[in-house]
mmCIF file of C-alpha atoms and ligand atoms in Angstrom:
data_model
loop_
_atom_site.group_PDB
_atom_site.id
_atom_site.type_symbol
_atom_site.label_atom_id
_atom_site.label_comp_id
_atom_site.label_asym_id
_atom_site.label_seq_id
_atom_site.Cartn_x
_atom_site.Cartn_y
_atom_site.Cartn_z
ATOM 1 C CA UNK A 1 -52.600 -46.152 1.273
ATOM 2 C CA UNK A 2 -54.676 -46.987 -1.807
ATOM 3 C CA UNK A 3 -52.481 -47.001 -4.939
ATOM 4 C CA UNK A 4 -54.428 -46.007 -8.074
ATOM 5 C CA UNK A 5 -54.238 -48.289 -11.106
ATOM 6 C CA UNK A 6 -52.829 -46.766 -14.295
ATOM 7 C CA UNK A 7 -55.869 -46.295 -16.556
ATOM 8 C CA UNK A 8 -53.670 -46.488 -19.689
ATOM 9 C CA UNK A 9 -52.990 -50.186 -19.011
ATOM 10 C CA UNK A 10 -55.338 -52.825 -20.443
ATOM 11 C CA UNK A 11 -54.866 -54.976 -17.318
ATOM 12 C CA UNK A 12 -56.000 -52.080 -15.114
ATOM 13 C CA UNK A 13 -59.144 -51.605 -17.223
ATOM 14 C CA UNK A 14 -59.932 -55.333 -16.973
ATOM 15 C CA UNK A 15 -59.382 -55.264 -13.190
ATOM 16 C CA UNK A 16 -61.606 -52.182 -12.782
ATOM 17 C CA UNK A 17 -64.385 -53.716 -14.907
ATOM 18 C CA UNK A 18 -64.207 -56.898 -12.836
ATOM 19 C CA UNK A 19 -64.378 -54.857 -9.611
ATOM 20 C CA UNK A 20 -67.623 -53.300 -10.867
ATOM 21 C CA UNK A 21 -69.060 -56.697 -11.859
ATOM 22 C CA UNK A 22 -68.106 -58.032 -8.399
ATOM 23 C CA UNK A 23 -70.060 -55.249 -6.700
ATOM 24 C CA UNK A 24 -67.039 -53.253 -5.531
ATOM 25 C CA UNK A 25 -66.619 -49.466 -5.748
ATOM 26 C CA UNK A 26 -64.475 -47.767 -8.395
ATOM 27 C CA UNK A 27 -62.838 -44.333 -8.443
ATOM 28 C CA UNK A 28 -63.585 -43.494 -12.082
ATOM 29 C CA UNK A 29 -61.931 -40.690 -14.069
ATOM 30 C CA UNK A 30 -64.296 -38.738 -16.337
ATOM 31 C CA UNK A 31 -63.714 -35.579 -18.378
ATOM 32 C CA UNK A 32 -65.603 -33.513 -15.771
ATOM 33 C CA UNK A 33 -64.582 -34.785 -12.315
ATOM 34 C CA UNK A 34 -63.775 -38.204 -10.809
ATOM 35 C CA UNK A 35 -66.772 -40.348 -9.851
ATOM 36 C CA UNK A 36 -67.258 -42.960 -7.124
ATOM 37 C CA UNK A 37 -68.841 -45.723 -9.197
ATOM 38 C CA UNK A 38 -70.711 -48.993 -8.766
ATOM 39 C CA UNK A 39 -72.857 -51.211 -10.992
ATOM 40 C CA UNK A 40 -76.095 -49.200 -11.168
ATOM 41 C CA UNK A 41 -78.183 -52.381 -11.056
ATOM 42 C CA UNK A 42 -76.481 -53.696 -7.895
ATOM 43 C CA UNK A 43 -78.559 -52.204 -5.058
ATOM 44 C CA UNK A 44 -76.161 -53.083 -2.230
ATOM 45 C CA UNK A 45 -73.087 -51.760 -4.088
ATOM 46 C CA UNK A 46 -74.960 -48.523 -4.846
ATOM 47 C CA UNK A 47 -76.027 -48.268 -1.197
ATOM 48 C CA UNK A 48 -72.322 -48.358 -0.253
ATOM 49 C CA UNK A 49 -71.706 -45.275 -2.433
ATOM 50 C CA UNK A 50 -74.245 -43.342 -0.352
ATOM 51 C CA UNK A 51 -72.753 -44.479 2.947
ATOM 52 C CA UNK A 52 -69.120 -43.891 1.882
ATOM 53 C CA UNK A 53 -69.973 -40.354 0.751
ATOM 54 C CA UNK A 54 -72.228 -39.644 3.710
ATOM 55 C CA UNK A 55 -74.855 -38.647 1.135
ATOM 56 C CA UNK A 56 -78.594 -38.759 1.919
ATOM 57 C CA UNK A 57 -80.087 -41.820 0.174
ATOM 58 C CA UNK A 58 -82.805 -39.737 -1.502
ATOM 59 C CA UNK A 59 -80.272 -37.686 -3.505
ATOM 60 C CA UNK A 60 -80.197 -39.434 -6.919
ATOM 61 C CA UNK A 61 -76.958 -40.470 -8.653
ATOM 62 C CA UNK A 62 -75.963 -40.145 -12.307
ATOM 63 C CA UNK A 63 -75.673 -43.422 -14.255
ATOM 64 C CA UNK A 64 -72.817 -43.534 -16.787
ATOM 65 C CA UNK A 65 -73.212 -45.579 -19.956
ATOM 66 C CA UNK A 66 -70.742 -46.758 -22.624
ATOM 67 C CA UNK A 67 -70.801 -45.638 -26.228
ATOM 68 C CA UNK A 68 -68.818 -43.764 -28.835
ATOM 69 C CA UNK A 69 -71.874 -43.774 -31.118
ATOM 70 C CA UNK A 70 -75.647 -43.740 -30.815
ATOM 71 C CA UNK A 71 -75.769 -47.431 -31.805
ATOM 72 C CA UNK A 72 -73.665 -48.155 -28.706
ATOM 73 C CA UNK A 73 -75.313 -45.906 -26.076
ATOM 74 C CA UNK A 74 -78.924 -46.281 -27.167
ATOM 75 C CA UNK A 75 -79.430 -49.851 -25.806
ATOM 76 C CA UNK A 76 -78.156 -48.702 -22.399
ATOM 77 C CA UNK A 77 -80.460 -45.671 -22.482
ATOM 78 C CA UNK A 78 -83.352 -48.047 -23.178
ATOM 79 C CA UNK A 79 -82.263 -50.315 -20.318
ATOM 80 C CA UNK A 80 -82.792 -47.466 -17.808
ATOM 81 C CA UNK A 81 -85.194 -44.996 -19.398
ATOM 82 C CA UNK A 82 -88.471 -44.880 -21.264
ATOM 83 C CA UNK A 83 -90.428 -42.200 -23.142
ATOM 84 C CA UNK A 84 -87.292 -40.324 -24.245
ATOM 85 C CA UNK A 85 -88.526 -37.031 -25.716
ATOM 86 C CA UNK A 86 -87.251 -35.862 -29.114
ATOM 87 C CA UNK A 87 -85.411 -32.895 -27.671
ATOM 88 C CA UNK A 88 -83.486 -35.236 -25.320
ATOM 89 C CA UNK A 89 -82.472 -37.486 -28.196
ATOM 90 C CA UNK A 90 -81.256 -34.441 -30.113
ATOM 91 C CA UNK A 91 -79.176 -33.389 -27.108
ATOM 92 C CA UNK A 92 -77.636 -36.854 -26.739
ATOM 93 C CA UNK A 93 -76.802 -36.946 -30.456
ATOM 94 C CA UNK A 94 -75.181 -33.520 -30.261
ATOM 95 C CA UNK A 95 -73.273 -33.781 -26.987
ATOM 96 C CA UNK A 96 -72.616 -37.463 -26.193
ATOM 97 C CA UNK A 97 -70.105 -38.650 -25.336
ATOM 98 C CA UNK A 98 -69.554 -35.512 -23.277
ATOM 99 C CA UNK A 99 -70.308 -33.406 -20.185
ATOM 100 C CA UNK A 100 -74.128 -33.479 -20.378
ATOM 101 C CA UNK A 101 -76.478 -35.397 -18.053
ATOM 102 C CA UNK A 102 -80.116 -35.958 -18.999
ATOM 103 C CA UNK A 103 -82.833 -36.732 -16.477
ATOM 104 C CA UNK A 104 -85.287 -39.128 -18.137
ATOM 105 C CA UNK A 105 -88.372 -41.081 -17.039
ATOM 106 C CA UNK A 106 -87.045 -44.269 -15.381
ATOM 107 C CA UNK A 107 -88.080 -47.798 -16.266
ATOM 108 C CA UNK A 108 -89.736 -48.932 -13.063
ATOM 109 C CA UNK A 109 -87.762 -52.165 -12.638
ATOM 110 C CA UNK A 110 -84.242 -50.720 -12.859
ATOM 111 C CA UNK A 111 -81.930 -48.450 -10.910
ATOM 112 C CA UNK A 112 -84.306 -47.532 -8.065
ATOM 113 C CA UNK A 113 -81.537 -47.193 -5.454
ATOM 114 C CA UNK A 114 -79.276 -45.241 -7.819
ATOM 115 C CA UNK A 115 -82.213 -42.960 -8.622
ATOM 116 C CA UNK A 116 -82.719 -42.256 -4.930
ATOM 117 C CA UNK A 117 -86.313 -43.448 -5.280
ATOM 118 C CA UNK A 118 -87.196 -40.879 -7.979
ATOM 119 C CA UNK A 119 -89.257 -42.124 -10.932
ATOM 120 C CA UNK A 120 -86.627 -40.550 -13.178
ATOM 121 C CA UNK A 121 -82.984 -41.421 -13.805
ATOM 122 C CA UNK A 122 -79.947 -39.296 -14.670
ATOM 123 C CA UNK A 123 -77.921 -40.663 -17.613
ATOM 124 C CA UNK A 124 -74.574 -39.545 -18.984
ATOM 125 C CA UNK A 125 -72.196 -40.951 -21.589
ATOM 126 C CA UNK A 126 -68.750 -39.618 -20.585
ATOM 127 C CA UNK A 127 -66.076 -38.862 -23.186
ATOM 128 C CA UNK A 128 -62.988 -39.682 -21.083
ATOM 129 C CA UNK A 129 -61.205 -42.564 -22.852
ATOM 130 C CA UNK A 130 -60.500 -44.382 -19.567
ATOM 131 C CA UNK A 131 -64.162 -44.116 -18.514
ATOM 132 C CA UNK A 132 -65.246 -45.391 -21.925
ATOM 133 C CA UNK A 133 -62.760 -48.271 -21.768
ATOM 134 C CA UNK A 134 -64.036 -49.455 -18.361
ATOM 135 C CA UNK A 135 -67.698 -49.033 -19.289
ATOM 136 C CA UNK A 136 -67.073 -51.064 -22.470
ATOM 137 C CA UNK A 137 -65.165 -53.776 -20.626
ATOM 138 C CA UNK A 138 -67.850 -54.039 -17.925
ATOM 139 C CA UNK A 139 -70.734 -54.353 -20.401
ATOM 140 C CA UNK A 140 -70.097 -58.058 -21.329
ATOM 141 C CA UNK A 141 -69.764 -58.764 -17.575
ATOM 142 C CA UNK A 142 -73.416 -57.750 -17.155
ATOM 143 C CA UNK A 143 -72.938 -54.099 -16.160
ATOM 144 C CA UNK A 144 -75.313 -51.856 -18.140
ATOM 145 C CA UNK A 145 -74.315 -48.653 -16.413
ATOM 146 C CA UNK A 146 -72.179 -47.254 -13.602
ATOM 147 C CA UNK A 147 -73.854 -45.088 -10.971
ATOM 148 C CA UNK A 148 -71.298 -42.496 -9.955
ATOM 149 C CA UNK A 149 -71.640 -39.287 -8.022
ATOM 150 C CA UNK A 150 -68.552 -37.117 -7.722
ATOM 151 C CA UNK A 151 -65.993 -38.991 -5.600
ATOM 152 C CA UNK A 152 -65.954 -36.612 -2.644
ATOM 153 C CA UNK A 153 -67.463 -36.718 0.829
ATOM 154 C CA UNK A 154 -70.904 -35.046 0.890
ATOM 155 C CA UNK A 155 -70.799 -31.264 0.488
ATOM 156 C CA UNK A 156 -67.071 -31.045 -0.264
ATOM 157 C CA UNK A 157 -65.062 -30.112 -3.339
ATOM 158 C CA UNK A 158 -65.232 -32.593 -6.259
ATOM 159 C CA UNK A 159 -62.002 -34.471 -7.067
ATOM 160 C CA UNK A 160 -60.185 -33.801 -10.341
ATOM 161 C CA UNK A 161 -57.231 -36.190 -9.832
ATOM 162 C CA UNK A 162 -56.879 -39.799 -8.654
ATOM 163 C CA UNK A 163 -54.894 -38.546 -5.635
ATOM 164 C CA UNK A 164 -57.881 -36.396 -4.576
ATOM 165 C CA UNK A 165 -60.097 -39.517 -4.660
ATOM 166 C CA UNK A 166 -57.646 -41.482 -2.531
ATOM 167 C CA UNK A 167 -57.453 -38.700 0.060
ATOM 168 C CA UNK A 168 -61.273 -38.327 0.229
ATOM 169 C CA UNK A 169 -61.821 -41.973 1.193
ATOM 170 C CA UNK A 170 -58.677 -42.663 3.254
ATOM 171 C CA UNK A 171 -59.880 -44.430 6.397
ATOM 172 C CA UNK A 172 -63.444 -44.652 4.996
ATOM 173 C CA UNK A 173 -63.009 -47.363 2.351
ATOM 174 C CA UNK A 174 -60.311 -50.068 2.454
ATOM 175 C CA UNK A 175 -58.177 -50.993 -0.582
ATOM 176 C CA UNK A 176 -60.355 -54.060 -1.118
ATOM 177 C CA UNK A 177 -63.567 -52.010 -1.043
ATOM 178 C CA UNK A 178 -62.331 -49.253 -3.362
ATOM 179 C CA UNK A 179 -60.315 -49.569 -6.559
ATOM 180 C CA UNK A 180 -59.136 -46.216 -8.008
ATOM 181 C CA UNK A 181 -58.289 -45.794 -11.693
ATOM 182 C CA UNK A 182 -55.911 -42.994 -12.606
ATOM 183 C CA UNK A 183 -56.921 -41.192 -15.805
ATOM 184 C CA UNK A 184 -54.864 -38.046 -15.207
ATOM 185 C CA UNK A 185 -56.256 -34.611 -14.269
ATOM 186 C CA UNK A 186 -59.792 -33.949 -15.566
ATOM 187 C CA UNK A 187 -60.098 -31.760 -18.669
ATOM 188 C CA UNK A 188 -63.365 -29.954 -17.942
ATOM 189 C CA UNK A 189 -62.879 -29.696 -14.184
ATOM 190 C CA UNK A 190 -66.444 -28.964 -13.061
ATOM 191 C CA UNK A 191 -69.424 -31.313 -13.113
ATOM 192 C CA UNK A 192 -71.664 -31.964 -16.124
ATOM 193 C CA UNK A 193 -74.499 -29.693 -17.189
ATOM 194 C CA UNK A 194 -77.785 -31.357 -16.084
ATOM 195 C CA UNK A 195 -80.966 -31.011 -18.153
ATOM 196 C CA UNK A 196 -84.241 -32.451 -16.856
ATOM 197 C CA UNK A 197 -85.992 -34.094 -19.819
ATOM 198 C CA UNK A 198 -88.604 -35.927 -17.725
ATOM 199 C CA UNK A 199 -91.264 -33.209 -17.709
ATOM 200 C CA UNK A 200 -91.988 -32.593 -21.380
ATOM 201 C CA UNK A 201 -89.798 -29.504 -21.698
ATOM 202 C CA UNK A 202 -86.096 -28.980 -20.992
ATOM 203 C CA UNK A 203 -85.207 -27.597 -17.558
ATOM 204 C CA UNK A 204 -81.672 -26.621 -16.549
ATOM 205 C CA UNK A 205 -80.954 -28.260 -13.175
ATOM 206 C CA UNK A 206 -77.221 -27.536 -12.985
ATOM 207 C CA UNK A 207 -75.134 -25.247 -15.214
ATOM 208 C CA UNK A 208 -71.821 -26.577 -16.522
ATOM 209 C CA UNK A 209 -69.402 -25.867 -19.337
ATOM 210 C CA UNK A 210 -72.048 -26.620 -21.976
ATOM 211 C CA UNK A 211 -73.928 -23.346 -21.833
ATOM 212 C CA UNK A 212 -77.678 -22.693 -21.990
ATOM 213 C CA UNK A 213 -77.180 -21.246 -25.489
ATOM 214 C CA UNK A 214 -75.484 -24.459 -26.730
ATOM 215 C CA UNK A 215 -78.381 -26.490 -25.376
ATOM 216 C CA UNK A 216 -81.169 -24.250 -26.632
ATOM 217 C CA UNK A 217 -79.652 -24.193 -30.120
ATOM 218 C CA UNK A 218 -79.886 -27.996 -30.302
ATOM 219 C CA UNK A 219 -83.259 -28.356 -28.530
ATOM 220 C CA UNK A 220 -84.892 -25.707 -30.650
ATOM 221 C CA UNK A 221 -86.776 -24.555 -27.567
ATOM 222 C CA UNK A 222 -86.063 -22.396 -24.535
ATOM 223 C CA UNK A 223 -84.411 -23.951 -21.517
ATOM 224 C CA UNK A 224 -86.489 -23.264 -18.414
ATOM 225 C CA UNK A 225 -85.006 -22.489 -15.031
ATOM 226 C CA UNK A 226 -85.480 -25.014 -12.216
ATOM 227 C CA UNK A 227 -88.507 -24.527 -9.998
ATOM 228 C CA UNK A 228 -89.833 -26.058 -6.783
ATOM 229 C CA UNK A 229 -91.040 -29.161 -8.672
ATOM 230 C CA UNK A 230 -87.467 -30.151 -9.487
ATOM 231 C CA UNK A 231 -86.256 -33.051 -7.357
ATOM 232 C CA UNK A 232 -83.793 -32.497 -4.553
ATOM 233 C CA UNK A 233 -80.274 -32.587 -5.942
ATOM 234 C CA UNK A 234 -77.044 -32.336 -4.002
ATOM 235 C CA UNK A 235 -75.390 -30.137 -6.605
ATOM 236 C CA UNK A 236 -78.278 -27.709 -6.349
ATOM 237 C CA UNK A 237 -78.147 -27.255 -2.578
ATOM 238 C CA UNK A 238 -77.337 -23.690 -1.704
ATOM 239 C CA UNK A 239 -74.185 -24.694 0.135
ATOM 240 C CA UNK A 240 -72.007 -27.278 -1.602
ATOM 241 C CA UNK A 241 -68.561 -27.674 -3.132
ATOM 242 C CA UNK A 242 -67.111 -26.086 -0.004
ATOM 243 C CA UNK A 243 -63.444 -26.224 0.952
ATOM 244 C CA UNK A 244 -62.484 -26.180 4.679
ATOM 245 C CA UNK A 245 -61.590 -22.486 4.496
ATOM 246 C CA UNK A 246 -64.356 -19.900 4.291
ATOM 247 C CA UNK A 247 -64.905 -18.617 0.741
ATOM 248 C CA UNK A 248 -65.973 -15.043 -0.053
ATOM 249 C CA UNK A 249 -66.735 -13.670 -3.501
ATOM 250 C CA UNK A 250 -65.818 -9.992 -3.896
ATOM 251 C CA UNK A 251 -64.940 -7.596 -6.664
ATOM 252 C CA UNK A 252 -61.265 -6.729 -7.123
ATOM 253 C CA UNK A 253 -61.556 -3.313 -5.407
ATOM 254 C CA UNK A 254 -63.139 -4.884 -2.327
ATOM 255 C CA UNK A 255 -60.324 -7.423 -2.134
ATOM 256 C CA UNK A 256 -57.705 -4.688 -2.557
ATOM 257 C CA UNK A 257 -59.290 -2.524 0.171
ATOM 258 C CA UNK A 258 -59.474 -5.469 2.566
ATOM 259 C CA UNK A 259 -55.792 -6.255 1.913
ATOM 260 C CA UNK A 260 -54.882 -2.595 2.444
ATOM 261 C CA UNK A 261 -56.652 -2.580 5.814
ATOM 262 C CA UNK A 262 -54.746 -5.705 6.932
ATOM 263 C CA UNK A 263 -51.380 -4.407 5.668
ATOM 264 C CA UNK A 264 -48.527 -6.702 6.803
ATOM 265 C CA UNK A 265 -51.010 -8.623 8.969
ATOM 266 C CA UNK A 266 -52.713 -10.615 6.200
ATOM 267 C CA UNK A 267 -52.199 -14.192 7.428
ATOM 268 C CA UNK A 268 -54.083 -17.406 6.655
ATOM 269 C CA UNK A 269 -55.665 -15.693 3.662
ATOM 270 C CA UNK A 270 -55.639 -16.794 0.023
ATOM 271 C CA UNK A 271 -56.725 -14.655 -2.927
ATOM 272 C CA UNK A 272 -57.719 -15.891 -6.391
ATOM 273 C CA UNK A 273 -58.220 -12.986 -8.797
ATOM 274 C CA UNK A 274 -58.065 -12.075 -12.480
ATOM 275 C CA UNK A 275 -57.163 -8.487 -11.626
ATOM 276 C CA UNK A 276 -53.816 -7.683 -10.003
ATOM 277 C CA UNK A 277 -54.060 -7.043 -6.277
ATOM 278 C CA UNK A 278 -51.175 -6.137 -3.988
ATOM 279 C CA UNK A 279 -50.493 -6.886 -0.373
ATOM 280 C CA UNK A 280 -47.811 -5.708 2.031
ATOM 281 C CA UNK A 281 -47.970 -9.129 3.723
ATOM 282 C CA UNK A 282 -45.383 -11.837 3.021
ATOM 283 C CA UNK A 283 -47.893 -14.451 4.167
ATOM 284 C CA UNK A 284 -50.586 -13.911 1.575
ATOM 285 C CA UNK A 285 -51.255 -16.987 -0.591
ATOM 286 C CA UNK A 286 -51.956 -15.664 -4.070
ATOM 287 C CA UNK A 287 -52.962 -17.311 -7.298
ATOM 288 C CA UNK A 288 -54.004 -15.740 -10.615
ATOM 289 C CA UNK A 289 -57.415 -16.730 -11.957
ATOM 290 C CA UNK A 290 -57.308 -17.449 -15.723
ATOM 291 C CA UNK A 291 -59.160 -14.972 -17.977
ATOM 292 C CA UNK A 292 -60.629 -17.902 -19.837
ATOM 293 C CA UNK A 293 -63.646 -19.654 -18.246
ATOM 294 C CA UNK A 294 -62.660 -23.134 -19.474
ATOM 295 C CA UNK A 295 -59.130 -22.779 -18.096
ATOM 296 C CA UNK A 296 -60.540 -21.564 -14.776
ATOM 297 C CA UNK A 297 -63.034 -24.470 -14.544
ATOM 298 C CA UNK A 298 -60.274 -26.957 -15.254
ATOM 299 C CA UNK A 299 -58.127 -25.841 -12.315
ATOM 300 C CA UNK A 300 -60.805 -24.537 -9.922
ATOM 301 C CA UNK A 301 -61.287 -27.492 -7.567
ATOM 302 C CA UNK A 302 -57.559 -28.279 -7.415
ATOM 303 C CA UNK A 303 -56.892 -24.620 -6.531
ATOM 304 C CA UNK A 304 -59.459 -24.717 -3.683
ATOM 305 C CA UNK A 305 -57.872 -27.929 -2.364
ATOM 306 C CA UNK A 306 -54.387 -26.409 -2.593
ATOM 307 C CA UNK A 307 -55.567 -23.401 -0.533
ATOM 308 C CA UNK A 308 -56.888 -25.796 2.128
ATOM 309 C CA UNK A 309 -53.577 -27.676 2.088
ATOM 310 C CA UNK A 310 -51.747 -24.361 2.616
ATOM 311 C CA UNK A 311 -53.766 -24.013 5.838
ATOM 312 C CA UNK A 312 -55.551 -20.755 4.999
ATOM 313 C CA UNK A 313 -58.741 -19.834 6.892
ATOM 314 C CA UNK A 314 -60.185 -17.401 4.338
ATOM 315 C CA UNK A 315 -60.309 -17.547 0.546
ATOM 316 C CA UNK A 316 -61.150 -14.295 -1.232
ATOM 317 C CA UNK A 317 -62.173 -14.851 -4.829
ATOM 318 C CA UNK A 318 -62.860 -12.226 -7.477
ATOM 319 C CA UNK A 319 -66.442 -12.613 -8.734
ATOM 320 C CA UNK A 320 -66.383 -14.200 -12.219
ATOM 321 C CA UNK A 321 -67.529 -12.070 -15.184
ATOM 322 C CA UNK A 322 -71.294 -12.006 -15.929
ATOM 323 C CA UNK A 323 -70.786 -13.724 -19.337
ATOM 324 C CA UNK A 324 -72.690 -17.016 -19.926
ATOM 325 C CA UNK A 325 -69.530 -19.079 -20.423
ATOM 326 C CA UNK A 326 -68.775 -18.376 -16.750
ATOM 327 C CA UNK A 327 -72.193 -19.689 -15.535
ATOM 328 C CA UNK A 328 -70.817 -23.069 -14.405
ATOM 329 C CA UNK A 329 -67.834 -21.609 -12.541
ATOM 330 C CA UNK A 330 -69.953 -18.819 -11.008
ATOM 331 C CA UNK A 331 -72.515 -21.383 -9.804
ATOM 332 C CA UNK A 332 -69.836 -23.533 -8.078
ATOM 333 C CA UNK A 333 -68.216 -20.498 -6.461
ATOM 334 C CA UNK A 334 -71.537 -19.121 -5.188
ATOM 335 C CA UNK A 335 -72.300 -22.475 -3.551
ATOM 336 C CA UNK A 336 -68.761 -22.745 -2.157
ATOM 337 C CA UNK A 337 -69.281 -19.287 -0.611
ATOM 338 C CA UNK A 338 -72.807 -19.940 0.743
HETATM 339 O O1 LIG B 401 -69.917 -34.489 -14.107
HETATM 340 C C1 LIG B 401 -70.676 -35.113 -13.384
HETATM 341 O O2 LIG B 401 -71.906 -35.063 -13.511
HETATM 342 C C2 LIG B 401 -70.057 -36.008 -12.305
HETATM 343 C C3 LIG B 401 -69.267 -37.122 -12.994
HETATM 344 C C4 LIG B 401 -68.723 -38.148 -12.033
HETATM 345 O O3 LIG B 401 -70.060 -37.700 -13.976
HETATM 346 N N1 LIG B 401 -71.034 -36.535 -11.417
HETATM 347 C C5 LIG B 401 -71.674 -35.763 -10.506
HETATM 348 O O4 LIG B 401 -72.518 -36.478 -9.682
HETATM 349 O O5 LIG B 401 -71.510 -34.581 -10.391
HETATM 350 P P1 LIG B 401 -73.170 -35.878 -8.356
HETATM 351 O O6 LIG B 401 -73.919 -37.004 -7.733
HETATM 352 O O7 LIG B 401 -72.140 -35.246 -7.523
HETATM 353 O O8 LIG B 401 -74.221 -34.914 -8.895
HETATM 354 C C6 LIG B 401 -75.294 -35.463 -9.613
HETATM 355 C C7 LIG B 401 -76.390 -34.518 -9.676
HETATM 356 C C8 LIG B 401 -76.993 -34.293 -8.336
HETATM 357 O O9 LIG B 401 -77.254 -32.919 -8.193
HETATM 358 C C9 LIG B 401 -78.221 -35.160 -8.421
HETATM 359 O O10 LIG B 401 -79.164 -34.845 -7.499
HETATM 360 C C10 LIG B 401 -78.634 -34.966 -9.874
HETATM 361 O O11 LIG B 401 -77.419 -35.060 -10.518
HETATM 362 N N2 LIG B 401 -79.500 -36.050 -10.334
HETATM 363 C C11 LIG B 401 -79.177 -37.318 -10.625
HETATM 364 N N3 LIG B 401 -80.262 -38.050 -10.933
HETATM 365 C C12 LIG B 401 -81.312 -37.218 -10.852
HETATM 366 C C13 LIG B 401 -82.726 -37.361 -11.034
HETATM 367 N N4 LIG B 401 -83.265 -38.519 -11.334
HETATM 368 N N5 LIG B 401 -83.475 -36.270 -10.865
HETATM 369 C C14 LIG B 401 -82.918 -35.090 -10.544
HETATM 370 N N6 LIG B 401 -81.614 -34.878 -10.327
HETATM 371 C C15 LIG B 401 -80.823 -35.928 -10.484
HETATM 372 MG MG1 LIG B 402 -71.137 -34.025 -6.261
#
C-alpha cells in the first residue's frame, strides 16, 4: 500500500521534487483535481504516465508551471510556448495561479511527448500551495514544468483526494514508481477550464468553474465554441468521467416517478438531487446535491466514488440548473451519463 507523503512537510516537498527530477511519477495535489505528474521534458517519464493511465499517447497532457507572479511563470511559459497572443497573456495575468489551462503554440524542441505530438502545448499555473511548493523546489533541479493529467485510469472519475490516487494505481504502479503527495481534498473539485489560444482567437475546449463570462470579460472578445478543428482531448470525449455504476440525468419529477414505480423494491440505486424525493425503500442510497454550483463541483467526484463504493448499479442525478455557473458540473455529468 502506497502511503502518501504529507504535503505540509518541507521534507516531503523536497522528496517529491527529487522524484520528479529523477524521472519518477508524482501524485500531485492541485486546486482542481489530483494530477499524475512527471518532468514534462523527460520523454520516458511522460510515456509512463500514458501507460499507467491506459491513455492513448496522442491525447495531450497539461504542463504545470511554478509561479506566484508573472515574473515567475513567464520564463516557464517561454520555455514551452511561442507566439503567445495578447488575449492569452491577459488571461494568464487575470487567472494565474488558478484553474485555467491555455493551449499555446509549442516550441518545436520541447515537450513533444507531453503534447501528444500536437504542435501546441497546454500550460497551467496551479494555485494549490503544495503544487506551487513542489514546482518551485523542482525548478532548480532542472524541471521547467510538470506534465500531469488527472490521476485516474483512462475514462474514469478524477481523484480529489490522495487516497483516490492511491486506489487508482494500486497494482499498476509500485511505491518506488509512484510517490503521492497529500495536499488534502481539492477545493475546486472539477478540472480546469481549457481555452485554446493557438488559433488566433479564444476557443473554449472544456468548461470549468471559471465561466465563459469571466473569460470573455478579460479577453475583450467572444469565446468561440470548439469545432472539428480542435485537437482530440480526453476530457472532451463524449463518454468520460464515468463511475462503475450507470449514471442517468433526470429532472426531479422523473426521479420521483421512477422511485414510486419501484416502491419498496428500489435496490442498488443511488439518487443525488437538489429537490426532495421520497422512496418507500430502505435500501435507497440518497445524497442531497448542494444548491450552490461551487459546493457541488467540490464534492461531485467524491460523491460518485462513494456511490460506487456502496455497490449501487444505477445513479440517478437531478439535471443541474441551466445557469452558466453550472456549465462545468453539467458538462462532467453529461459525459458521466453518456
Ligand atoms: O484541472 C486540470 O486541468 C487537471 C489538473 C491535474 O491540472 N488536469 C487535467 O488533465 O484535467 P487531463 O489530462 O485529464 O485533461 C487535460 C485536457 C485533455 O482534455 C487534453 O486533451 C487537453 O487538456 N489538452 C492538453 N494539451 C492540449 C493541446 N495541446 N491541445 C488540445 N488539448 C489539450
Ligand atoms: Mg482527465
